[in-house]
Coordinates of C-alpha atoms in Angstrom, one line a residue:
X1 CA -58.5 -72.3 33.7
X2 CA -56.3 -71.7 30.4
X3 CA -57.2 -73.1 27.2
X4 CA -53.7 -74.5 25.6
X5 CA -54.9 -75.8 22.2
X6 CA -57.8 -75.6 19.6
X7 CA -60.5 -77.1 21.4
X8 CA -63.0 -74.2 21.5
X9 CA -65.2 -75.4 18.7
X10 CA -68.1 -73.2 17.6
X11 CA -71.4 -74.8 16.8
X12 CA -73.3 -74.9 13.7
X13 CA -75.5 -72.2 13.3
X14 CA -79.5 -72.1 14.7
X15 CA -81.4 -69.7 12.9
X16 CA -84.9 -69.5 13.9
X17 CA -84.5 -72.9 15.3
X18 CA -86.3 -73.9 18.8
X19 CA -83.5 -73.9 20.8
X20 CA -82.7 -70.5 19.4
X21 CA -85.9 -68.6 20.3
X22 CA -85.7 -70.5 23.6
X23 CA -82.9 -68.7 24.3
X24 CA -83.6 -65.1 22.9
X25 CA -86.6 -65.7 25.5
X26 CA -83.7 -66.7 28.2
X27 CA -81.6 -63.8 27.1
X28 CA -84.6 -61.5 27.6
X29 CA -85.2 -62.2 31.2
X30 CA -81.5 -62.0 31.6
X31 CA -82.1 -58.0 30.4
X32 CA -84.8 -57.8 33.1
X33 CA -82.9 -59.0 36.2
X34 CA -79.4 -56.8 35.0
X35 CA -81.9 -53.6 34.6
X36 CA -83.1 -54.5 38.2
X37 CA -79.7 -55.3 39.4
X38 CA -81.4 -59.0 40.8
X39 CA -77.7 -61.0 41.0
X40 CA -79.1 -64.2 42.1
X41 CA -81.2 -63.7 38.8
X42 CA -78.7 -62.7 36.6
X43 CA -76.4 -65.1 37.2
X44 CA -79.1 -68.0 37.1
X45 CA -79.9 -66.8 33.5
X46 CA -75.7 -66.6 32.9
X47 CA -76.0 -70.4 33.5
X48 CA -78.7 -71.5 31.8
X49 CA -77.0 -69.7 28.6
X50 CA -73.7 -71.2 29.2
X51 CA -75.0 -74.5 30.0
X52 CA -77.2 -74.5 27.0
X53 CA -75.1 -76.4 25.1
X54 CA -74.6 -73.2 22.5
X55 CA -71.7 -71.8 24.8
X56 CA -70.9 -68.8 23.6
X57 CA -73.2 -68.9 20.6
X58 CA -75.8 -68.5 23.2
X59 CA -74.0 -66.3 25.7
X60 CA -70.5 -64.5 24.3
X61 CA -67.2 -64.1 26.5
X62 CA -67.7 -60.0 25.9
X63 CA -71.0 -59.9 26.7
X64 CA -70.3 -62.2 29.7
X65 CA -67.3 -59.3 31.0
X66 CA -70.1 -56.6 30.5
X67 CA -72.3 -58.5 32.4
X68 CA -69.3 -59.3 35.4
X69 CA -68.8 -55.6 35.3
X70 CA -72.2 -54.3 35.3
X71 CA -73.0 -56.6 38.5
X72 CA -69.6 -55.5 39.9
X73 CA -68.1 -58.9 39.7
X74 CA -64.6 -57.9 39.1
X75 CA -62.6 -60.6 40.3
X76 CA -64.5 -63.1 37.7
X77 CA -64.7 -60.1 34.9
X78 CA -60.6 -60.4 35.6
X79 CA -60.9 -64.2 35.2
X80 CA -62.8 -63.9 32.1
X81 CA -60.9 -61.3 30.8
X82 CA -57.7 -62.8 31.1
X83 CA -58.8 -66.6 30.0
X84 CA -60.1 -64.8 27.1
X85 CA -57.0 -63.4 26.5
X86 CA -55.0 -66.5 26.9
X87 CA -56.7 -67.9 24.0
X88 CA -56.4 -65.0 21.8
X89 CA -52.5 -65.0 21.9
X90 CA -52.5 -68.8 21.7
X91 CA -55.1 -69.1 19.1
X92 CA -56.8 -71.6 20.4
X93 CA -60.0 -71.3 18.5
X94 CA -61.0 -73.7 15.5
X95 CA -62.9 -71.4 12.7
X96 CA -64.2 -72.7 9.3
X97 CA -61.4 -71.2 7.6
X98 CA -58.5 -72.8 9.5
X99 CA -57.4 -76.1 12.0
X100 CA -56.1 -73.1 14.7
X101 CA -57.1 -69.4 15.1
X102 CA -57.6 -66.1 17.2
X103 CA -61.5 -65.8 16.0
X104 CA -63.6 -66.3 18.5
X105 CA -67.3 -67.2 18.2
X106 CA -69.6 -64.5 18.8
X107 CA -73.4 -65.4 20.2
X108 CA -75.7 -65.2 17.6
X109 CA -77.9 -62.6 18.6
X110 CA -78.6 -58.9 17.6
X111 CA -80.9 -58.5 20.7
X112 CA -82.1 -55.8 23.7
X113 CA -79.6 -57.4 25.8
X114 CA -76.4 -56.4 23.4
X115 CA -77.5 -52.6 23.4
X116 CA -78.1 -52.5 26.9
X117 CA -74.6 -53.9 28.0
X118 CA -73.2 -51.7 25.4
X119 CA -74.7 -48.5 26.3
X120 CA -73.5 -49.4 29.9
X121 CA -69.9 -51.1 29.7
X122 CA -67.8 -49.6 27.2
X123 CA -64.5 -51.8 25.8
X124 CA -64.2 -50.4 22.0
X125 CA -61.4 -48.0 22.6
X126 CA -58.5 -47.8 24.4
X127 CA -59.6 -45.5 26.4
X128 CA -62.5 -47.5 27.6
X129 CA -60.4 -50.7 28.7
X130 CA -58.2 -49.2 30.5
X131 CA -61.1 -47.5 32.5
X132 CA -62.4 -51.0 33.2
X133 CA -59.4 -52.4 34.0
X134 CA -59.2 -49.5 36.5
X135 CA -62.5 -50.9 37.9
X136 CA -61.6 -54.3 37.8
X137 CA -58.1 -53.2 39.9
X138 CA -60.0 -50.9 42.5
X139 CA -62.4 -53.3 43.4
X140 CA -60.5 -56.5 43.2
X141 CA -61.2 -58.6 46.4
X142 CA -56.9 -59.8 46.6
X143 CA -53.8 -58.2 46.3
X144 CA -52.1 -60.7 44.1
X145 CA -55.8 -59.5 41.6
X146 CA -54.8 -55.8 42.3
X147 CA -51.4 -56.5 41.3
X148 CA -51.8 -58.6 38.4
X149 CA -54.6 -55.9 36.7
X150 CA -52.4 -53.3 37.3
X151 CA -49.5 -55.3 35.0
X152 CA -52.2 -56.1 32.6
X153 CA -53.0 -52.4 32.3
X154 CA -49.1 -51.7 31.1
X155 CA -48.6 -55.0 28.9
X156 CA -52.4 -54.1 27.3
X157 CA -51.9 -50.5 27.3
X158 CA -52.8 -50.0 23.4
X159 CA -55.5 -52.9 23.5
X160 CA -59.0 -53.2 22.8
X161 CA -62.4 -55.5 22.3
X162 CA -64.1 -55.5 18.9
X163 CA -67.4 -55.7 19.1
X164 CA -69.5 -56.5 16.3
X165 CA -73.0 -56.1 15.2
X166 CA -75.5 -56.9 11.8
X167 CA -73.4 -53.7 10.0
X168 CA -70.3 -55.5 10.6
X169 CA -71.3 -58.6 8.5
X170 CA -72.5 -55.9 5.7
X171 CA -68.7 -54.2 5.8
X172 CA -67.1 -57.1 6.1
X173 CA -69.3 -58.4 2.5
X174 CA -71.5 -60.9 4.2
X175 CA -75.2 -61.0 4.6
X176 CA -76.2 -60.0 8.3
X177 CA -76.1 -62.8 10.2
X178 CA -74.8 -63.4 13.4
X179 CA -75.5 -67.2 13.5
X180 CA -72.1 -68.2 12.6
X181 CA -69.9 -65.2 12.9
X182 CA -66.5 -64.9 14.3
X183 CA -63.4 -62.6 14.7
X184 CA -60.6 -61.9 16.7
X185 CA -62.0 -60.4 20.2
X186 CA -59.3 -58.1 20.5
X187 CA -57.6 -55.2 18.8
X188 CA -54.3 -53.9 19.2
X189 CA -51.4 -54.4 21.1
X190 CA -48.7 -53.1 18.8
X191 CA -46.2 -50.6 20.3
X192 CA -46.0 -46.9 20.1
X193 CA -43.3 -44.7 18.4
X194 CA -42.4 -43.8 22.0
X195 CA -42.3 -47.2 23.0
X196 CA -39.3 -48.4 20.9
X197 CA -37.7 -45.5 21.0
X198 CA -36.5 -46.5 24.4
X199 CA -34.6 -49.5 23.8
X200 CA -35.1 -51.9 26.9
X201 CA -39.0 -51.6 26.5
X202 CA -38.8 -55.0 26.4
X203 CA -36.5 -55.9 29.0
X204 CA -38.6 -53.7 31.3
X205 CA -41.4 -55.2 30.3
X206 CA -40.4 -58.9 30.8
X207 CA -38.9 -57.9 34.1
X208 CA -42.2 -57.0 35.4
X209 CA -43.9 -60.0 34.0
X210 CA -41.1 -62.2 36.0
X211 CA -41.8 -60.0 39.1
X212 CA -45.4 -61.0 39.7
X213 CA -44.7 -64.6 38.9
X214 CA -41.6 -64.3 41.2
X215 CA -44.2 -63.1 43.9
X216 CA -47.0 -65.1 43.2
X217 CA -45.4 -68.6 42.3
X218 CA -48.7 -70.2 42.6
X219 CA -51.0 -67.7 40.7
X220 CA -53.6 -69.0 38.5
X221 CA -52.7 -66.3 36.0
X222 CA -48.7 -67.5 35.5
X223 CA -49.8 -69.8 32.2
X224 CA -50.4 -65.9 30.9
X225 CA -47.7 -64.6 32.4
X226 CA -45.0 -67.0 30.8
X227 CA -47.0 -66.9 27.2
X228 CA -46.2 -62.6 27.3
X229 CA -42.9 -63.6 28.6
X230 CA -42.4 -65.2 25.2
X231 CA -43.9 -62.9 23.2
X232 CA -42.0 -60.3 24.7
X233 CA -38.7 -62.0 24.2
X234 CA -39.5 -62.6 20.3
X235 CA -40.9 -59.4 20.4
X236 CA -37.6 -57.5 21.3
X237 CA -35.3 -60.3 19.2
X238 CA -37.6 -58.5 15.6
X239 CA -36.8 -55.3 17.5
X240 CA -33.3 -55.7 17.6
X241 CA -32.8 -56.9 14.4
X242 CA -34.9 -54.0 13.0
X243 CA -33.2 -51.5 14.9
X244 CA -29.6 -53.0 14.0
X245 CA -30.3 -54.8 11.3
X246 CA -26.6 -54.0 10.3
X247 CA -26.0 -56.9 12.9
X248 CA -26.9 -59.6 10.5
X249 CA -27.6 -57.6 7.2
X250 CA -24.4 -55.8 5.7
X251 CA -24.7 -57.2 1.7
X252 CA -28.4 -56.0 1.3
X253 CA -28.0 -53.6 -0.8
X254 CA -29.3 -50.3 -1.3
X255 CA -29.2 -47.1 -3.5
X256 CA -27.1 -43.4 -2.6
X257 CA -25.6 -40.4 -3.7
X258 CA -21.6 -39.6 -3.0
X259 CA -19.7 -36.3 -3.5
X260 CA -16.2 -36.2 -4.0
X261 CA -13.4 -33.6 -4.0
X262 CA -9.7 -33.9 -4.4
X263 CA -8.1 -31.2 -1.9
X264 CA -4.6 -31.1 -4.0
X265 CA -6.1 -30.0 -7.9
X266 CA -9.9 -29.5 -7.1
X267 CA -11.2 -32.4 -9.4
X268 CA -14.7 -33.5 -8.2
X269 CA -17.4 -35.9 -8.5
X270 CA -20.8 -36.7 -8.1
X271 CA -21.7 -40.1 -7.8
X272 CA -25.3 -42.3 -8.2
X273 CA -24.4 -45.6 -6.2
X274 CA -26.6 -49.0 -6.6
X275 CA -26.0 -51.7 -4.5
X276 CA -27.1 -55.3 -5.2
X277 CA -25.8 -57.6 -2.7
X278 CA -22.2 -57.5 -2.6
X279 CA -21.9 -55.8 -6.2
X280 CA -21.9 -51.9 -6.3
X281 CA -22.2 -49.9 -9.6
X282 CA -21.8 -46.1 -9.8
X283 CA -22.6 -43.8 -12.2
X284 CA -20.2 -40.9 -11.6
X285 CA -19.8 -37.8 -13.0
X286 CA -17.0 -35.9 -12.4
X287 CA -14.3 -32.7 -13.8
X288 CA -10.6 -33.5 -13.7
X289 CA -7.9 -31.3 -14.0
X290 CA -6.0 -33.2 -16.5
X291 CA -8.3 -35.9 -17.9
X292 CA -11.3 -35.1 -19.9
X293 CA -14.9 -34.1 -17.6
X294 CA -17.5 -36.3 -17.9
X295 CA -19.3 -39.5 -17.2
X296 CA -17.9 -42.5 -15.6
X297 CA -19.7 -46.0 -14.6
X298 CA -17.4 -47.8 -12.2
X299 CA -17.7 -51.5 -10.7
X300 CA -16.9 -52.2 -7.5
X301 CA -17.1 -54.9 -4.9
X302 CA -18.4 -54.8 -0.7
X303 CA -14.9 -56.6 0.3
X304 CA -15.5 -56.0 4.0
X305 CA -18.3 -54.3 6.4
X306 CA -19.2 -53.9 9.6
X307 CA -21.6 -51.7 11.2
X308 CA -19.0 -48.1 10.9
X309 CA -16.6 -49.6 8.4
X310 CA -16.8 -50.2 4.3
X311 CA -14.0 -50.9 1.9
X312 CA -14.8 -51.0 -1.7
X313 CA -12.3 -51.7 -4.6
X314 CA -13.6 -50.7 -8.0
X315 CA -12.6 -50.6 -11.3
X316 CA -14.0 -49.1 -14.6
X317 CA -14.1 -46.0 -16.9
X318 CA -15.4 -44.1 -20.3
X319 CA -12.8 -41.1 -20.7
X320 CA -10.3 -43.3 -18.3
X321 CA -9.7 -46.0 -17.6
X322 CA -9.7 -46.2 -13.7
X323 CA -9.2 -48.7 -10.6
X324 CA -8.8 -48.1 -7.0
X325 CA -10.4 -48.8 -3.9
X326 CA -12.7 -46.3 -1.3
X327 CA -12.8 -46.9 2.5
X328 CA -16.4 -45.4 4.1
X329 CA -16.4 -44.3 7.7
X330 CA -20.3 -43.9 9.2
X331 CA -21.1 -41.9 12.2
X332 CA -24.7 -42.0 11.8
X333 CA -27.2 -44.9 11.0
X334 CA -30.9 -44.5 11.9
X335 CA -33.8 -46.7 10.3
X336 CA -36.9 -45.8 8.2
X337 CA -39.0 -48.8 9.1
X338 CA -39.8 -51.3 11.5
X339 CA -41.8 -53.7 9.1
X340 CA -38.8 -54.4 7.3
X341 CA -35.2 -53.9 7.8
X342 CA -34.9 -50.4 5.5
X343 CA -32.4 -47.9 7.4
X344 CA -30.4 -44.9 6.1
X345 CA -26.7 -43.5 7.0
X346 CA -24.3 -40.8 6.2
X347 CA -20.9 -41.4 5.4
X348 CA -17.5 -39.9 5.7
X349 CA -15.7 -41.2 2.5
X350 CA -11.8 -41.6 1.4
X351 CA -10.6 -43.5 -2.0
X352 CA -7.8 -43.5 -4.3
X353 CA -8.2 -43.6 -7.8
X354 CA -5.3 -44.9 -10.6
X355 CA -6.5 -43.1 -13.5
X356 CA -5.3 -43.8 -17.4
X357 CA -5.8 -42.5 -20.5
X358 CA -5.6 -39.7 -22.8
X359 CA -5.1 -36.2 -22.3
X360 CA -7.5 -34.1 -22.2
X361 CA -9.8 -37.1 -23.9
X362 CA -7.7 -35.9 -26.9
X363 CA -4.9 -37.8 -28.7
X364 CA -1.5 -36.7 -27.7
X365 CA 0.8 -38.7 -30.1
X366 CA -1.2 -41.7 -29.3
X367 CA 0.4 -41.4 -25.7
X368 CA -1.4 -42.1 -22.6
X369 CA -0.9 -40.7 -19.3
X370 CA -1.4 -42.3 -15.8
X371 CA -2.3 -40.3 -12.5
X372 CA -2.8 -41.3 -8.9
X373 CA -5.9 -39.0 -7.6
X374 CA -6.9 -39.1 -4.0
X375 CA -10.3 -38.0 -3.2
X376 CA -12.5 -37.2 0.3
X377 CA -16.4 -37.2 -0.2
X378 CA -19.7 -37.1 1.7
X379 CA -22.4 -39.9 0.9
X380 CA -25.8 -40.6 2.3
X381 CA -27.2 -44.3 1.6
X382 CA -30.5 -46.2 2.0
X383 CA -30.0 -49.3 2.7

């Protein structure tokens, strides 16, 4: 049933060949026996396309489920449907533009017979698969069909068909010709917002998958059940590490903002922090009570993290000279994408700082003067 590798190989085109206009005659009477709902018609013309030796150049997989649905064939529009799928997510197609893909040949007509099945049997939105996947689920002739359209609806929830037409080669820069065309048949899939933020989406997901094959051990539709299996498992290992990328990804880097305060003499400071790797530099601003105010840059080093703890030691200076080392505490991480691993956190902060130098930034006999400075702060980092 399945196709595992790239041998779906689309034809050359046929424009206003023979064998094209045969079959635009074909594909008319076709029209006529699905307007008079004749089955034994219908499906004689279905074979005479598909056996034409044009495949789906002649007769496309979409317009083959429109025609399954329109005659009420759901048990083969699930077949197709599925099969269809199968090579989608395996990209078993061969295109002109690469040895394995997910576009799929389209037939090369622009006829009666594509406005009539799309004016009846509607698969562009969402929306509209899942109402034919309701179809194919209510009228399914099995219970293992039933059962296995009704997973299909969750694991394909935020799926649907393109379809394509002469405008579609005009958008996409091409003249409009259908002859050769090609494109992935499907849309979607991604997740929702709501879908990862419950964090065993894809545990629930696999179980289910496991569940029907559990059930039906000898279902023709397992090769597609173990292939989502897959997917969902690598699907949920990018989730993870996007959702913790701390896990694996602590010297990254990133940019912040710290403030400081020292409870015993009220010395502050304000604190612009890049981080390159494990290299932080900080430009720091800050009033002391015995050294001059001003501005500070300060080098430090990422000697240890882990997903709640930082210790920095730094060293540097301008109107002292200073060293010390900061210990970051962080109740709160949360991520700002998915596509990459960007997050944010706030931090609960505590350093000591070994200051030295002159008075006041002014000379004081030429003595300096050392002070040991103890500071709490706030930061918040992305990272």
């Amino acid at each position: 049933m399945f196709a595992d590798s790239c041998n779906i190989r689309p034809l050359r085109a046929f424009t206003d060949s023979p064998e094209k206009q045969t079959l635009a005659n074909v594909r008319d009477s076709l029209l006529s026996a699905l307007q008079a709902q004749d089955s034994n018609e219908v499906f004689r013309f279905v074979n005479v396309l598909k056996n034409s030796g044009y495949d789906e150049r002649a007769l496309d997989n979409y317009e083959l489920l429109q025609i399954y649905l329109m005659m009420n064939k759901y048990d083969s529009a699930l077949v197709t449907l599925v099969n269809e799928h199968f090579r989608y997510i395996n990209e078993s197609y061969v295109d002109e533009f690469s040895n394995c893909s997910n576009r799929a040949p389209y037939s090369a007509f622009d006829d009666e017979l594509i406005a009539y099945a799309n004016r009846i049997i509607h698969l562009i939105t969402e929306a509209d698969f899942q109402k034919q996947l309701d179809r194919i689920s209510d009228g399914a002739t099995t219970q293992e069909y039933k059962d296995f359209t009704n997973l299909l609806k969750i694991i394909l929830k935020n799926t649907r068909f393109n379809h394509i037409s002469k405008r579609s080669d005009y958008y996409a820069g091409r003249p409009p010709n259908r002859d050769s065309f090609q494109q992935a048949r499907f849309y979607g899939g991604s997740y929702t917002k709501e879908d990862f933020n419950d964090s065993h989406v894809f545990d629930s997901l696999i179980e289910k998958l496991i569940a029907f094959k559990n059930k039906y051990p000898e279902s023709e539709f397992n090769p597609w059940i173990m292939k989502q299996v897959e997917l969902k498992k690598d699907d949920r290992e990018r989730d993870l590490k996007k959702r913790h990328y701390y896990y694996e990804f602590f010297y990254t880097g990133g940019i912040g903002g710290d403030y400081f305060i020292s409870p015993p003499n009220g010395s502050y400071e304000w604190n612009v922090v890049l981080q390159i790797n494990r290299i932080i530099l900080s430009l720091s601003y800050g009033r002391d009570d015995y050294f001059s105010h001003g501005w500070n840059v300060l080098l430090g080093v990422d000697a240890f993290e882990n997903k709640f703890f930082k210790v920095v030691p730094f060293v540097g200076g301008n109107n002292a000279l200073m060293a010390g080392t900061q210990f970051e505490f962080r109740p709160w991480i949360s991520e700002l994408g998915r596509e990459a691993p960007i997050g944010c956190y706030l931090s609960i902060k505590a350093k000591y700082v070994f200051k030295y130098g002159e008075k006041g930034g002014e000379a004081d006999d030429d003595e300096k003067h050392s002070k040991h400075r103890f500071y709490l702060g706030v930061g918040f980092h992305i990272w």
